[in-house]
Every structure is written in C-alpha cells, then in structure tokens.
GROMACS .gro file of C-alpha atoms in nm:
model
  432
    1UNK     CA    1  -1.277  -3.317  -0.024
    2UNK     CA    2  -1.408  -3.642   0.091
    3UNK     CA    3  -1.040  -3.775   0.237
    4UNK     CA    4  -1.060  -3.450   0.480
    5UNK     CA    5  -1.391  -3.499   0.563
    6UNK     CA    6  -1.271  -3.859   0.663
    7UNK     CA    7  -0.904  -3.749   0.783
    8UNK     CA    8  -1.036  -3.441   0.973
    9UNK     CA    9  -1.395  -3.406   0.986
   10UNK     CA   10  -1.375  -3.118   1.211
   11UNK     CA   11  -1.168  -2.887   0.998
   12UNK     CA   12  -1.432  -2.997   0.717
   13UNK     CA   13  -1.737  -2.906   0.890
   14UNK     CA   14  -1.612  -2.580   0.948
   15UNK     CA   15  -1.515  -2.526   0.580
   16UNK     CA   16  -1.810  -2.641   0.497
   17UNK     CA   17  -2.008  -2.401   0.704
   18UNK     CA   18  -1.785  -2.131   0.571
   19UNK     CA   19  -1.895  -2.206   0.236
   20UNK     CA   20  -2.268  -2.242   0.310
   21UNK     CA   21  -2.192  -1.847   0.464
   22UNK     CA   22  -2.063  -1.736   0.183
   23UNK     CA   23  -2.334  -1.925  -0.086
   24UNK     CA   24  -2.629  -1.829   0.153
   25UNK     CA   25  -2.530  -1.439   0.176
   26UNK     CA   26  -2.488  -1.163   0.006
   27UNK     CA   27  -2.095  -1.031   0.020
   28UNK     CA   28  -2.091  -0.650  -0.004
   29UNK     CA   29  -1.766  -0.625   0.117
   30UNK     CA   30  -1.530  -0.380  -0.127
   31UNK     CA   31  -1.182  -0.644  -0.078
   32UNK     CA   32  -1.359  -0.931  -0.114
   33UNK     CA   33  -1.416  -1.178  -0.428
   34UNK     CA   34  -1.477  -1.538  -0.493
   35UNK     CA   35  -1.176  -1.673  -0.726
   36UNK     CA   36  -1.321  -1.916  -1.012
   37UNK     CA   37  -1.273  -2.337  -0.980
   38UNK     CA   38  -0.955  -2.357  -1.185
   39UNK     CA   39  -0.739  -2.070  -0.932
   40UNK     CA   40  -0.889  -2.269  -0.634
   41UNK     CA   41  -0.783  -2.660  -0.823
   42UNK     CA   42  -0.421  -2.456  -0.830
   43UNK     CA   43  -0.397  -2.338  -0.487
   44UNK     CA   44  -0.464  -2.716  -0.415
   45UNK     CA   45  -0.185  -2.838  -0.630
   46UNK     CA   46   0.152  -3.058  -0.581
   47UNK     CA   47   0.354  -2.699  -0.578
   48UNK     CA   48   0.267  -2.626  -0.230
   49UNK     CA   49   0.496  -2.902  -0.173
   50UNK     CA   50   0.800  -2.651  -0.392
   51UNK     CA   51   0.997  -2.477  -0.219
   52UNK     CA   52   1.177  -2.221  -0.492
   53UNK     CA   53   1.364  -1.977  -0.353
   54UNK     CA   54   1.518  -1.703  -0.555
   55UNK     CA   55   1.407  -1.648  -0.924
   56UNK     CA   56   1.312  -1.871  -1.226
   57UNK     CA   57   1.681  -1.953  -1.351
   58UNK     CA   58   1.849  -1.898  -1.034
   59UNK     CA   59   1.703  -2.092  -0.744
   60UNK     CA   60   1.871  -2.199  -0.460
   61UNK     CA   61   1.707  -2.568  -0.484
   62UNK     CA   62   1.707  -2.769  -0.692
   63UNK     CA   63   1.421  -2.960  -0.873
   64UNK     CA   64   1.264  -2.613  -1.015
   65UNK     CA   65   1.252  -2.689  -1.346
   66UNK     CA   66   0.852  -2.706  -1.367
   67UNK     CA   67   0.818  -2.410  -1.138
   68UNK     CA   68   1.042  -2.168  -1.316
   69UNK     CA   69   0.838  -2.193  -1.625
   70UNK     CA   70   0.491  -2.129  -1.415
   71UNK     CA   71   0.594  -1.862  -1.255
   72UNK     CA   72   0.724  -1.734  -1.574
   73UNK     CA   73   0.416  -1.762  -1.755
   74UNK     CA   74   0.231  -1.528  -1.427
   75UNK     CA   75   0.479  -1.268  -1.474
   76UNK     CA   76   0.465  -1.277  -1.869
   77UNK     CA   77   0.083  -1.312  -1.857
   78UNK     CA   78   0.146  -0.970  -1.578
   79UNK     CA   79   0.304  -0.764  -1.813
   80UNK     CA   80   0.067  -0.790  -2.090
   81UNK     CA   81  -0.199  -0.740  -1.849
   82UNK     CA   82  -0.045  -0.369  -1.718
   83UNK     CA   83   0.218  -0.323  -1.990
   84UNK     CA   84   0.471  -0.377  -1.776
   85UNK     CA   85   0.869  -0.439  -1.808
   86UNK     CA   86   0.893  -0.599  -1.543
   87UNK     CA   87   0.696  -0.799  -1.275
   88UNK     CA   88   0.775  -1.019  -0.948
   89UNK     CA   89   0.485  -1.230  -0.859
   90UNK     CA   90   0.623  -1.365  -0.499
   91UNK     CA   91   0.526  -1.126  -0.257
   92UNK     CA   92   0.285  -1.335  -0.012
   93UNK     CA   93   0.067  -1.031   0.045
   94UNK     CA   94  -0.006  -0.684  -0.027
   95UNK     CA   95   0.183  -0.610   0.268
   96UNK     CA   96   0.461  -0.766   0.171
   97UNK     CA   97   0.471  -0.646  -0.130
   98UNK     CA   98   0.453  -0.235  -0.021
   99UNK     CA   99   0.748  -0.351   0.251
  100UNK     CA  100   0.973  -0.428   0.012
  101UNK     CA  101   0.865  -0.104  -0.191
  102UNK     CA  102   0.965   0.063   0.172
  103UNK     CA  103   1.334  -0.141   0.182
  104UNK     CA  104   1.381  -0.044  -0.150
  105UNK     CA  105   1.333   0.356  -0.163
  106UNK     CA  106   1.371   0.410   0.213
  107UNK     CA  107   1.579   0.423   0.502
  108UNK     CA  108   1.396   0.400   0.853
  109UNK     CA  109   1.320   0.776   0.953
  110UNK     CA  110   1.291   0.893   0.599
  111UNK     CA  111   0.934   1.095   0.501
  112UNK     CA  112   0.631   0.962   0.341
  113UNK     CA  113   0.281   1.156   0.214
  114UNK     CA  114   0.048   0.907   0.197
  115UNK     CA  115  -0.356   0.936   0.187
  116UNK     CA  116  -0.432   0.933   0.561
  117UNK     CA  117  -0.633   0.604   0.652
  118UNK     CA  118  -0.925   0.750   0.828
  119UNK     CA  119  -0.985   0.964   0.490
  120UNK     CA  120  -0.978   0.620   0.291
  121UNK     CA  121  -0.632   0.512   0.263
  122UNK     CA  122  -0.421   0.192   0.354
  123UNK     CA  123  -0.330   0.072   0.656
  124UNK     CA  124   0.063   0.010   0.522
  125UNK     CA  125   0.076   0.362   0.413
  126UNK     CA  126   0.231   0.484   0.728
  127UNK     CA  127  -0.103   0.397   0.993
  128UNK     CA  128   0.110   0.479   1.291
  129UNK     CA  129  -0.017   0.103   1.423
  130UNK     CA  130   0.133  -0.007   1.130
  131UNK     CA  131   0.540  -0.091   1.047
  132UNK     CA  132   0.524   0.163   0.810
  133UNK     CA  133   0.454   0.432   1.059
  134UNK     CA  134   0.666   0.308   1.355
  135UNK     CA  135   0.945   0.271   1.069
  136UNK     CA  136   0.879   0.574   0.867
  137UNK     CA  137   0.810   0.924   0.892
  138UNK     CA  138   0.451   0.907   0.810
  139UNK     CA  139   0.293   1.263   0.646
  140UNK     CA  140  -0.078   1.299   0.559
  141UNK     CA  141  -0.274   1.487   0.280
  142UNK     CA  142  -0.696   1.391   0.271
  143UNK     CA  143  -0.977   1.479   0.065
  144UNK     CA  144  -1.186   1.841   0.081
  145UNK     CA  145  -1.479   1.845   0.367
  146UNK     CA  146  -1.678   1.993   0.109
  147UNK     CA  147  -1.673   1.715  -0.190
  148UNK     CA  148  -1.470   1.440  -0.034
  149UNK     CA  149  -1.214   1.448  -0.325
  150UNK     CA  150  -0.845   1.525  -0.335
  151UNK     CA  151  -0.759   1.851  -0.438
  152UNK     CA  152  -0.410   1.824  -0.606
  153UNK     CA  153  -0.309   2.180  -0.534
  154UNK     CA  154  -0.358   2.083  -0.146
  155UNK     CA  155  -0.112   1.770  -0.192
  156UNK     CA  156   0.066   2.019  -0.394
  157UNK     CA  157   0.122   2.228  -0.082
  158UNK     CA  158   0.194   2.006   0.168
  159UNK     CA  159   0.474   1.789  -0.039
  160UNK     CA  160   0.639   2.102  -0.075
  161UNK     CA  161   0.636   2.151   0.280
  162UNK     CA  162   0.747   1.847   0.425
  163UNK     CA  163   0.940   1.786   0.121
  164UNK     CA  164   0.913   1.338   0.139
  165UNK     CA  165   1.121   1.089   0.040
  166UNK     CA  166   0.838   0.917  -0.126
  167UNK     CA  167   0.461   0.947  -0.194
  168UNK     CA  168   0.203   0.729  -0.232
  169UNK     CA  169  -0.113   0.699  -0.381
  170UNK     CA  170  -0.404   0.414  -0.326
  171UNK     CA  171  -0.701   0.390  -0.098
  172UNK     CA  172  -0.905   0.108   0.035
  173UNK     CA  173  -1.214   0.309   0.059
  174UNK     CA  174  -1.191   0.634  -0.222
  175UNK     CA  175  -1.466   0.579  -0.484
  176UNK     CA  176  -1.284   0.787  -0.723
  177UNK     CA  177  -1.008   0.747  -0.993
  178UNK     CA  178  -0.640   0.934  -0.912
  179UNK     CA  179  -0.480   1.188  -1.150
  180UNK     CA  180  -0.173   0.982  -1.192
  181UNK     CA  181  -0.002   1.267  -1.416
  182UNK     CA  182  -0.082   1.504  -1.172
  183UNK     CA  183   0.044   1.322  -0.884
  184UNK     CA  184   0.395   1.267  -1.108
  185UNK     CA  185   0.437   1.620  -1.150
  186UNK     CA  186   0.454   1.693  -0.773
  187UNK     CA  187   0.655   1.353  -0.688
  188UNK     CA  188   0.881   1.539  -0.971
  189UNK     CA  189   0.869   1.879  -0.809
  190UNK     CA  190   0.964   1.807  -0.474
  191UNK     CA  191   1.263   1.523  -0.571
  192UNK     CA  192   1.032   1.182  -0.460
  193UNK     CA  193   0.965   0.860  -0.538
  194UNK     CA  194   0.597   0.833  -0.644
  195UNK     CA  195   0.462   0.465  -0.565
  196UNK     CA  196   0.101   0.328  -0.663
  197UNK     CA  197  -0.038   0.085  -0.475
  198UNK     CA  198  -0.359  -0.079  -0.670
  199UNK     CA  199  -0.479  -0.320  -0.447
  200UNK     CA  200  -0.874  -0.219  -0.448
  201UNK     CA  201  -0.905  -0.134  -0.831
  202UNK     CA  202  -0.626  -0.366  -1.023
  203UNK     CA  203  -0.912  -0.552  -1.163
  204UNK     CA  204  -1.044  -0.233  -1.332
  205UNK     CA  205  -0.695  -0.066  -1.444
  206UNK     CA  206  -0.582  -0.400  -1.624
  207UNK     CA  207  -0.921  -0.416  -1.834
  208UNK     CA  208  -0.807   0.005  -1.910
  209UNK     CA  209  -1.156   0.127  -1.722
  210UNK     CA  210  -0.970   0.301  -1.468
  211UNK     CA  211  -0.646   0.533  -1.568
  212UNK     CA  212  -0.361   0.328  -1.492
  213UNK     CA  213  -0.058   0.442  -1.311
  214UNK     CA  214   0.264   0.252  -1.463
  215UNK     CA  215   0.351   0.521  -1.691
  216UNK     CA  216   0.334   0.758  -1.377
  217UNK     CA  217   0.449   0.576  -1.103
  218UNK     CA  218   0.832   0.451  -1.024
  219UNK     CA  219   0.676   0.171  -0.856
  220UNK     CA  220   0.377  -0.026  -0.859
  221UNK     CA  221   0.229  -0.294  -0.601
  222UNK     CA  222  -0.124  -0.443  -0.552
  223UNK     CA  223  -0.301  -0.718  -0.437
  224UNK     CA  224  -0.399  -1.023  -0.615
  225UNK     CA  225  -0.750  -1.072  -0.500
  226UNK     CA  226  -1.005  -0.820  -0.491
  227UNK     CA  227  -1.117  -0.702  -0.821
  228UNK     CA  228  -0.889  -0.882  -0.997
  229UNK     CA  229  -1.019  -1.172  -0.884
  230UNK     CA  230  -0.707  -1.400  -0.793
  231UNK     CA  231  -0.576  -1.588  -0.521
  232UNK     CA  232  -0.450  -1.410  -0.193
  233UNK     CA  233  -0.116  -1.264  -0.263
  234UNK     CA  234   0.093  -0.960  -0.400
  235UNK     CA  235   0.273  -0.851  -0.675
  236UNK     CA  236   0.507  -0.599  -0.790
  237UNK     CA  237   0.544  -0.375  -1.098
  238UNK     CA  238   0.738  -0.159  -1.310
  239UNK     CA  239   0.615   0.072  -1.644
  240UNK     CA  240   0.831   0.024  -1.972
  241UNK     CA  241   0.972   0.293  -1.945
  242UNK     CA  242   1.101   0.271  -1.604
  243UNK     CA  243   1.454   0.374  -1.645
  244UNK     CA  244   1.367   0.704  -1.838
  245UNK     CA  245   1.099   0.737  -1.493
  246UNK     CA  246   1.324   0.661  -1.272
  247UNK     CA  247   1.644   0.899  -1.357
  248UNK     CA  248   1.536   1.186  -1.189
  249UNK     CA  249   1.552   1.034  -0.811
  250UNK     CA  250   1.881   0.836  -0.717
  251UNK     CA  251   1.833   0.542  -0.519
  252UNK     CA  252   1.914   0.513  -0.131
  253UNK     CA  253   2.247   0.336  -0.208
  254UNK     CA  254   2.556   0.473  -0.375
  255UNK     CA  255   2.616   0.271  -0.665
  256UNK     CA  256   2.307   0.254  -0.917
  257UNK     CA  257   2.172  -0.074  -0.995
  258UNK     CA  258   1.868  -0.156  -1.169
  259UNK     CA  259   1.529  -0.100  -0.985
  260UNK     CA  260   1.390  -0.437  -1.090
  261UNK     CA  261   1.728  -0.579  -0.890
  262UNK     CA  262   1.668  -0.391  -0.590
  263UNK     CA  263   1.308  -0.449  -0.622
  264UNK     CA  264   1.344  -0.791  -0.649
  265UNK     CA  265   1.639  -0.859  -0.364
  266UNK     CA  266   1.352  -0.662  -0.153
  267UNK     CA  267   1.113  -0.939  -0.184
  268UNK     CA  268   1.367  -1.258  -0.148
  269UNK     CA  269   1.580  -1.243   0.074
  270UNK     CA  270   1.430  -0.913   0.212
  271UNK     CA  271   1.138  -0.961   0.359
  272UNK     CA  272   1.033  -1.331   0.274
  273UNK     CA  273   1.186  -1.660   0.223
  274UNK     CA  274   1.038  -1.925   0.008
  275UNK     CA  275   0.812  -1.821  -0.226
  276UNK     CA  276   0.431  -2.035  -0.263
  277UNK     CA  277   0.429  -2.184  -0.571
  278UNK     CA  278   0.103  -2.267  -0.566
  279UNK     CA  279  -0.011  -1.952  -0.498
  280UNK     CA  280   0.174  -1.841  -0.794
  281UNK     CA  281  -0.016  -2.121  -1.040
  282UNK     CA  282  -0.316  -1.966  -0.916
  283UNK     CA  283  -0.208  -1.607  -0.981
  284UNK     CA  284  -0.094  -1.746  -1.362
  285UNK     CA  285  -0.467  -1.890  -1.394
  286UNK     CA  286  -0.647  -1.560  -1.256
  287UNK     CA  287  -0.422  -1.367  -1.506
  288UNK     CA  288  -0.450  -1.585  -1.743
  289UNK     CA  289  -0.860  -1.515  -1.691
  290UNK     CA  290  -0.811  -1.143  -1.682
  291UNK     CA  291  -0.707  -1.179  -2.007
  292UNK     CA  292  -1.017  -1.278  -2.186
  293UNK     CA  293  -1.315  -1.081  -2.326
  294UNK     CA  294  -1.547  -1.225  -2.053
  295UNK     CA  295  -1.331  -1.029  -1.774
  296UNK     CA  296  -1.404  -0.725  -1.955
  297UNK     CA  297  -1.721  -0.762  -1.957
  298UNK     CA  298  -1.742  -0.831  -1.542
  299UNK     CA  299  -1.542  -0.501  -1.510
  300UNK     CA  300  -1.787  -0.320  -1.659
  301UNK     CA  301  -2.031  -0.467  -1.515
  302UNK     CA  302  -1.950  -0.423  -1.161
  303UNK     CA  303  -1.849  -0.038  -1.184
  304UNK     CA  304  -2.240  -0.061  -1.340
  305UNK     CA  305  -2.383  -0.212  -1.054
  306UNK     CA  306  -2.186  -0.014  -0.832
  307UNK     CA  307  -2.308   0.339  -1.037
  308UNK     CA  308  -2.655   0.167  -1.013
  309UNK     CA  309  -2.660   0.122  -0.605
  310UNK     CA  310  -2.518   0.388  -0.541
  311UNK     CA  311  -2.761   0.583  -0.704
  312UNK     CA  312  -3.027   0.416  -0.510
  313UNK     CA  313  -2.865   0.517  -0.199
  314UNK     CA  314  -2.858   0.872  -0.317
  315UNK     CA  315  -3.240   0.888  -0.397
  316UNK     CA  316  -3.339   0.745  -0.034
  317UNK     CA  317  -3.112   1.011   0.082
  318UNK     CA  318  -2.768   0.869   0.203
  319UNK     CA  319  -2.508   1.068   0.252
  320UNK     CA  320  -2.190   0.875  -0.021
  321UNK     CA  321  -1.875   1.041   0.043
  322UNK     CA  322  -1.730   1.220  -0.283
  323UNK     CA  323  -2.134   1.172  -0.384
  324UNK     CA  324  -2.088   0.861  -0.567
  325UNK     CA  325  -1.847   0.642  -0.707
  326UNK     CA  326  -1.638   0.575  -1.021
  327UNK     CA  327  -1.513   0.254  -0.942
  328UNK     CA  328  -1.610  -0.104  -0.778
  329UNK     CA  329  -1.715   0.082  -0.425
  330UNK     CA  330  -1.911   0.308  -0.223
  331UNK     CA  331  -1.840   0.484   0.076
  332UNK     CA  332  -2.210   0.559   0.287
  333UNK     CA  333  -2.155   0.817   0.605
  334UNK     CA  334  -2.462   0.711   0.795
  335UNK     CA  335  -2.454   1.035   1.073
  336UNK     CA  336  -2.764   1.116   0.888
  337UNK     CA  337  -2.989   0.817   0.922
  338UNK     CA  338  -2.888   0.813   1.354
  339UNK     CA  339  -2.687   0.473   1.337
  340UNK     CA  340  -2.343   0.367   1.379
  341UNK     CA  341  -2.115   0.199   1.133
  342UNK     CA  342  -2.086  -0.063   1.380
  343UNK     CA  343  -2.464  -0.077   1.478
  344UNK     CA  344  -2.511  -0.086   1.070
  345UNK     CA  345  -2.259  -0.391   1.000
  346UNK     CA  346  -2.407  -0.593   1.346
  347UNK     CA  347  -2.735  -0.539   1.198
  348UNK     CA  348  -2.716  -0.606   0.803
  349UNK     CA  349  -2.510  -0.925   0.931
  350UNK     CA  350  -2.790  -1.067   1.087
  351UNK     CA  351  -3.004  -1.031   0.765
  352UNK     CA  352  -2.697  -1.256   0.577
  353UNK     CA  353  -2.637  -0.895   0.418
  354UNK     CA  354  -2.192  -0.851   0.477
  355UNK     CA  355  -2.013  -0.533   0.491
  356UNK     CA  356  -1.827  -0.412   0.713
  357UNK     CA  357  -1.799  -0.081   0.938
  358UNK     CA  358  -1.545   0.192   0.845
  359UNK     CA  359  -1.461   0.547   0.885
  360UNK     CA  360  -1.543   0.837   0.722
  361UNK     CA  361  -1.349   1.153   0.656
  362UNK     CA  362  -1.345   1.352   0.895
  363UNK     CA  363  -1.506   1.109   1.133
  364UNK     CA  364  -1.597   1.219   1.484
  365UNK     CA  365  -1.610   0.830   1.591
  366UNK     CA  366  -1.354   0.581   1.696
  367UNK     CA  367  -1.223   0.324   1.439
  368UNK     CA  368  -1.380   0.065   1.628
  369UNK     CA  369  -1.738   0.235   1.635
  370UNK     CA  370  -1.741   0.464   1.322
  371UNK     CA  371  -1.997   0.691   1.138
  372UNK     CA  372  -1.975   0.419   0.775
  373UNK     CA  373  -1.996   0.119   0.590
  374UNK     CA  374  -1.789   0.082   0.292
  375UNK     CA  375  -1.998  -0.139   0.031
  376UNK     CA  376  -1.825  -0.309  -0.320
  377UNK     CA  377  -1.993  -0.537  -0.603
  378UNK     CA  378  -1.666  -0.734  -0.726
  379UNK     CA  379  -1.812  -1.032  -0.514
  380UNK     CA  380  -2.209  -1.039  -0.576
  381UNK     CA  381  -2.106  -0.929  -0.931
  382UNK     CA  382  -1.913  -1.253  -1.007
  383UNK     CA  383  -2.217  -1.440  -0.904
  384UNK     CA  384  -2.407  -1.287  -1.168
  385UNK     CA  385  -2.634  -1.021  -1.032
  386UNK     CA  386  -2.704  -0.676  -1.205
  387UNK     CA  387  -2.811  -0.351  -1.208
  388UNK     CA  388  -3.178  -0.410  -1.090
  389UNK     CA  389  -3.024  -0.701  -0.788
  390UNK     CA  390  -2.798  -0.387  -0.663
  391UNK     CA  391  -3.080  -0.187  -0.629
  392UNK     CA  392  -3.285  -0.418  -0.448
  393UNK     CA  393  -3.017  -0.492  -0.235
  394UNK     CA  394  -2.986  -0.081  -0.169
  395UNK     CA  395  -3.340  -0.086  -0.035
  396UNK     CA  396  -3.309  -0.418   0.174
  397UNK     CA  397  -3.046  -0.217   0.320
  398UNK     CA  398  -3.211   0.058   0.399
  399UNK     CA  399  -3.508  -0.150   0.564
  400UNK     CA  400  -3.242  -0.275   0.791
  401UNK     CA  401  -3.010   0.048   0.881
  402UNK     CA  402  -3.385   0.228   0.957
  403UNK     CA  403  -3.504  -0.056   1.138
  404UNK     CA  404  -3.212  -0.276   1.344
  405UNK     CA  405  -3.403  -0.344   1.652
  406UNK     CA  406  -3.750  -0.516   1.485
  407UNK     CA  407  -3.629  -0.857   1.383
  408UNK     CA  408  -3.938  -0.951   1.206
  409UNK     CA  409  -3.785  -0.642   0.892
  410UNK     CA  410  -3.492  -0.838   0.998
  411UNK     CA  411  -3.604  -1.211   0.932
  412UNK     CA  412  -3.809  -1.073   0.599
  413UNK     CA  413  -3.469  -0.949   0.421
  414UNK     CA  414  -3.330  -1.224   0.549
  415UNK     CA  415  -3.534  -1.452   0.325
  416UNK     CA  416  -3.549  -1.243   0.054
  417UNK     CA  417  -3.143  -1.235   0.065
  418UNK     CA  418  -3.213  -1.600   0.032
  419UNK     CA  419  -3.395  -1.644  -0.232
  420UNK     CA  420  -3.139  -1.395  -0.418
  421UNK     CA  421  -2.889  -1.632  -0.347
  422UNK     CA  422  -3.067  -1.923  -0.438
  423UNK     CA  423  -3.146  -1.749  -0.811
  424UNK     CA  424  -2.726  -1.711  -0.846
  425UNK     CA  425  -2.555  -2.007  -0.659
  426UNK     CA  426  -2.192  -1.977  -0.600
  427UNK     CA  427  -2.036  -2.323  -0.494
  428UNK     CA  428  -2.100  -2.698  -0.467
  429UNK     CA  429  -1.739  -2.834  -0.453
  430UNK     CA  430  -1.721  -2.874  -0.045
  431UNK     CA  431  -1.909  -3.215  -0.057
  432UNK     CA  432  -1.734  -3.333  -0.392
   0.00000   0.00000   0.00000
C-alpha cells in the first residue's frame, strides 16, 4: 500500500488503524470474519475496473471475455459447494440478494411468515423499518418462552392462519439448526413459497455440519462473508431438483418460465446494475477455499469452540437462549447478571473484547438498549485459537460484565486480550 500511503496518507492512516483494531482485539462478533490474503489480492484486482452487465455469454459490453469465465468458475465452484443447479453470484449484498427473492415470488401487499427479528431473525425478513415490511405483508412466528426453540406445530398454526405467500427461514442470532423438511411440509400445506436464507451458517451447511436446505427450499440466498469466509456480497441458489420443488406453487406471472430466469432478471436489471467483478474473483477464491480439507477442519473447529464457550458461560451461570448452541454462535440474556446489552458491549469494548448488543426473545428493552450480546467464533477461530482460548475468553468476559465500572479489571483483560492476540497475529500487509 505504499502509493496510498504517499497518494493519500490520510485514508491510509485510518486503514491502518483499522487494522491495528482488528489485530490488537479479540472479534466476537457472530457476522464477522477475516477473509484470507488471496480473496483480499482479488478484491484489489484490475476487474473493479469491468463493468459486465448481464450474464457470462450475454453481456451488454463488450470486452468480457476474461470475466465471463471467472465468474463462471464462482458459480461452478457454488454448485459443488451446495449441490446446486443453479447459482447467480452478482447480488452486491445479502440484501440484495433476498430483494430479488421478494421481486421474484411477490407482489407488494402479498403475506410473508418470517422469524420475527427481536426473537433472532433478519432484518430483510419483513422488520417493518425494513423494505420488506413497508413492501410486504410481514407475519411473525418466534421461539417457545420456555426453551427458546421453534416449535414447528406453532409455525404450523399460524401459516395456516394467515395462509402467506411465502415463508422464510434464517436467523442472525438462533444458535440452533432448522428442520428444513419440516418447514417444507407446511410451505406445502398452506400453497407457499418456502425461501432459506443462510447468511449466518453457509460456512457450516457447505462443509455438510449443519442440515442444508436446497433440497427443501424453492429458493436459497446467503451472504458471502461470515462463516463462509468470503468477500462482502450475496448469492443466490437453487437445489437440483428445483423444477420437481417448484411445481406445486405457480409463479406470480401468467406464463411459466424457469425460476433460474426470473431469479436471475431479479438481480440484473431488477434491483442492481453492473455487477463487481472483483468482488466476484474474490467470491471464486473463498469458494475455491471452501473447497479444501483445511475448511473442514475450521468448521469444526469453530462450532467446537463455540460448544466449548458456551459451556463456560453456562457453568458461571449465564442465562444462553435455547441453552446453548449448535452452530458458530451464542445468544447470552444478561437480565440475570443486572447489566444491559448495551452497558455489556460499551464495556467489553473498552477491554479490546468486540461484540455487539442485541435482543433477546421476548425482550422487555428497546433495540437500542437491550437485555443481550450475541457472541460467534468464525473470526477468533480463523486466527487460530481453540477450545481452551474460548474459555478464557468466557471468563475475561465475565470479569468485565460483573465489573464495568473498575477500570483497573478493565485495563488487566485488556492486556491479557493482548497478549492473546500477540500469540495468534492476524495481518501485516497495511505497511507492505
């Protein structure tokens, strides 16, 4: 980076900073991840120059001849991945992505069940701040009071109630797997469109440690990032045997054409122009990483350190929603140890310890105070630390949640979060 640091030394000091943040903390945040050299040396690349819009074969520019065969190779590399038929790698962002799962099996006013936001869900599964709930008619089902899981009888009930156009399934902070079968049967029942949207636990579905939902779903979207550890961006999917899936529900418009065409109209010219091409090398490298035994081996190990802290947490008597986790997260409702999600975040921040505040079902806070903290290993994972770290870490963070006001248990963790960091470096590459 030395020509920005000479061109723009302003904008480098501040990356630079940013990266001294990130290699000098400890990132507990469940969405977060820190992409490998090769997907970042991509994202750099000649193709943000591209543009490319349309599909490989039939752009609307010309001089795509290099680009059609990259983003080729993401979608093939895709498909193995999820055993897919088909894939579109364009969408920008998750959010784009699920919109153009919205133009595709809705019309503005029609019905959608969704796992209600303050009970872990997404934000673009009809939040009523969000398009998809000023668009949509946004329906709710949530987990039991009792265990903090779904009961499938309960979504059972209220589908055939409200009777939606389409549900969805997905959370951003649910520590559990889904019944995708089960979820099919009612989507089947009731005449929907059941979507999956695996933004939080793609990492884990592709390496077949969570269930995964293409045979089940008629549509699938995600994220790029998170566990599976790519760039920022979205992505789109169908199961093999999508048209045998898919016969049961007509689409919105008269004349049947093939879901990956409507699918992939939705994206370009739907909701987005010009695909990023070099967003799309980096999501061919992060696949093509996803692929390999080592990736495996990471998924397992961070639903092992995230078995392994939560445990912790459950023997110095937090309160984890659903009482632990299967997957890559952990959600801690902290009513019982007298402090605030947001109190909690301010505090562990100050110790270079980052998560951040959320709500917990049935929360009797705001969303900008809330009773949580939502806590994932993807990130401290990929920098190498284990079962025993994620414990320690547990019990740093309880010296800080039962003591945010003394700043000398603040400035101890603090440099014991430190020397962690020091034992597992992440990057050197802003001064190169």
């Amino acid at each position: 980076m030395k020509r920005l640091k000479e061109q723009d030394p302003e904008v480098f000091n501040l990356i630079e900073k940013e990266t001294d943040r990130q290699n000098n903390g400890l990132e507990l945040i469940a969405s977060e991840n820190f992409v490998t050299k090769a997907v970042m040396e991509a994202m750099g690349s000649t193709l943000t120059n591209k543009y490319a819009e349309g599909l490989p074969g039939k752009r609307y520019y010309g001089g795509c001849k290099y680009v059609d065969i990259i983003e080729d190779l993401a979608r093939d590399r895709a498909k193995i991945l999820y055993n897919a038929d088909w894939v579109n790698v364009q969408p920008h962002s998750g959010a784009t992505a699920n919109a153009a799962v919205y133009l595709t099996f809705l019309k503005p006013g029609d019905t959608l069940l969704g796992l209600d936001l303050s009970h872990g869900g997404h934000l673009t599964h009809g939040s009523p701040v969000n398009f998809s709930g000023i668009t949509y008619n946004a329906e709710f089902y949530g987990v039991e009071k009792e265990t903090g899981r779904l009961d499938m009888n309960m979504i059972r009930d209220k589908a055939k109630k409200i009777k939606p156009k389409m549900i969805s399934i997905g959370a951003s902070a649910y520590p559990r797997d889904f019944d995708y079968e089960a979820f099919r049967n009612i989507a089947d029942e009731v005449g929907a469109f059941l979507w999956m949207d695996m933004a939080h636990t793609a990492g884990l579905i592709a390496t077949k440690l969570l269930n995964n939902p293409l045979p089940y779903a008629h549509v699938v979207s995600t994220t790029t990032h998170k566990t599976l550890r790519g760039p920022r961006g979205g992505m789109l999917l169908i199961g093999r045997d999508s048209e045998n899936t898919l016969g049961k529900v007509a689409p919105k418009s008269g004349r049947v054409k093939n879901w990956s065409e409507l699918l992939d109209s939705a994206v370009f010219p739907g909701t987005q122009g010009g695909p990023l091409m070099h967003v799309i090398a980096a999501k061919a490298v992060a696949f093509g990483e996803a692929l390999q035994k080592d990736f495996v081996r990471y998924q397992e190990q961070v639903i092992s350190n995230s078995k392994a802290m939560a445990a912790r947490f459950l023997e110095m008597d937090y309160d984890l929603v659903s009482g632990g986790t299967d997957n890559h997260l952990m959600l801690v409702d902290l009513r019982n140890k007298g402090i605030t999600g947001k109190d909690a975040e301010e505090a562990l921040g100050r110790a270079d310890l980052t998560v951040n505040k959320n709500m917990v079902p049935f929360d009797d806070k705001s969303p900008f105070v809330t009773s949580g903290i939502r806590i994932g290993t993807p990130a401290m994972t990929t920098r190498g630390l284990g079962n025993e770290e994620f414990r320690r870490i547990a019990e740093l963070m309880d010296l800080v949640i039962t003591n945010p006001g003394q700043e000398s248990v603040i400035s101890k963790v603090r440099d014991e979060v430190h020397e962690m960091c020091e034992r597992y470096p992440l990057y050197d590459f802003v001064t190169v």
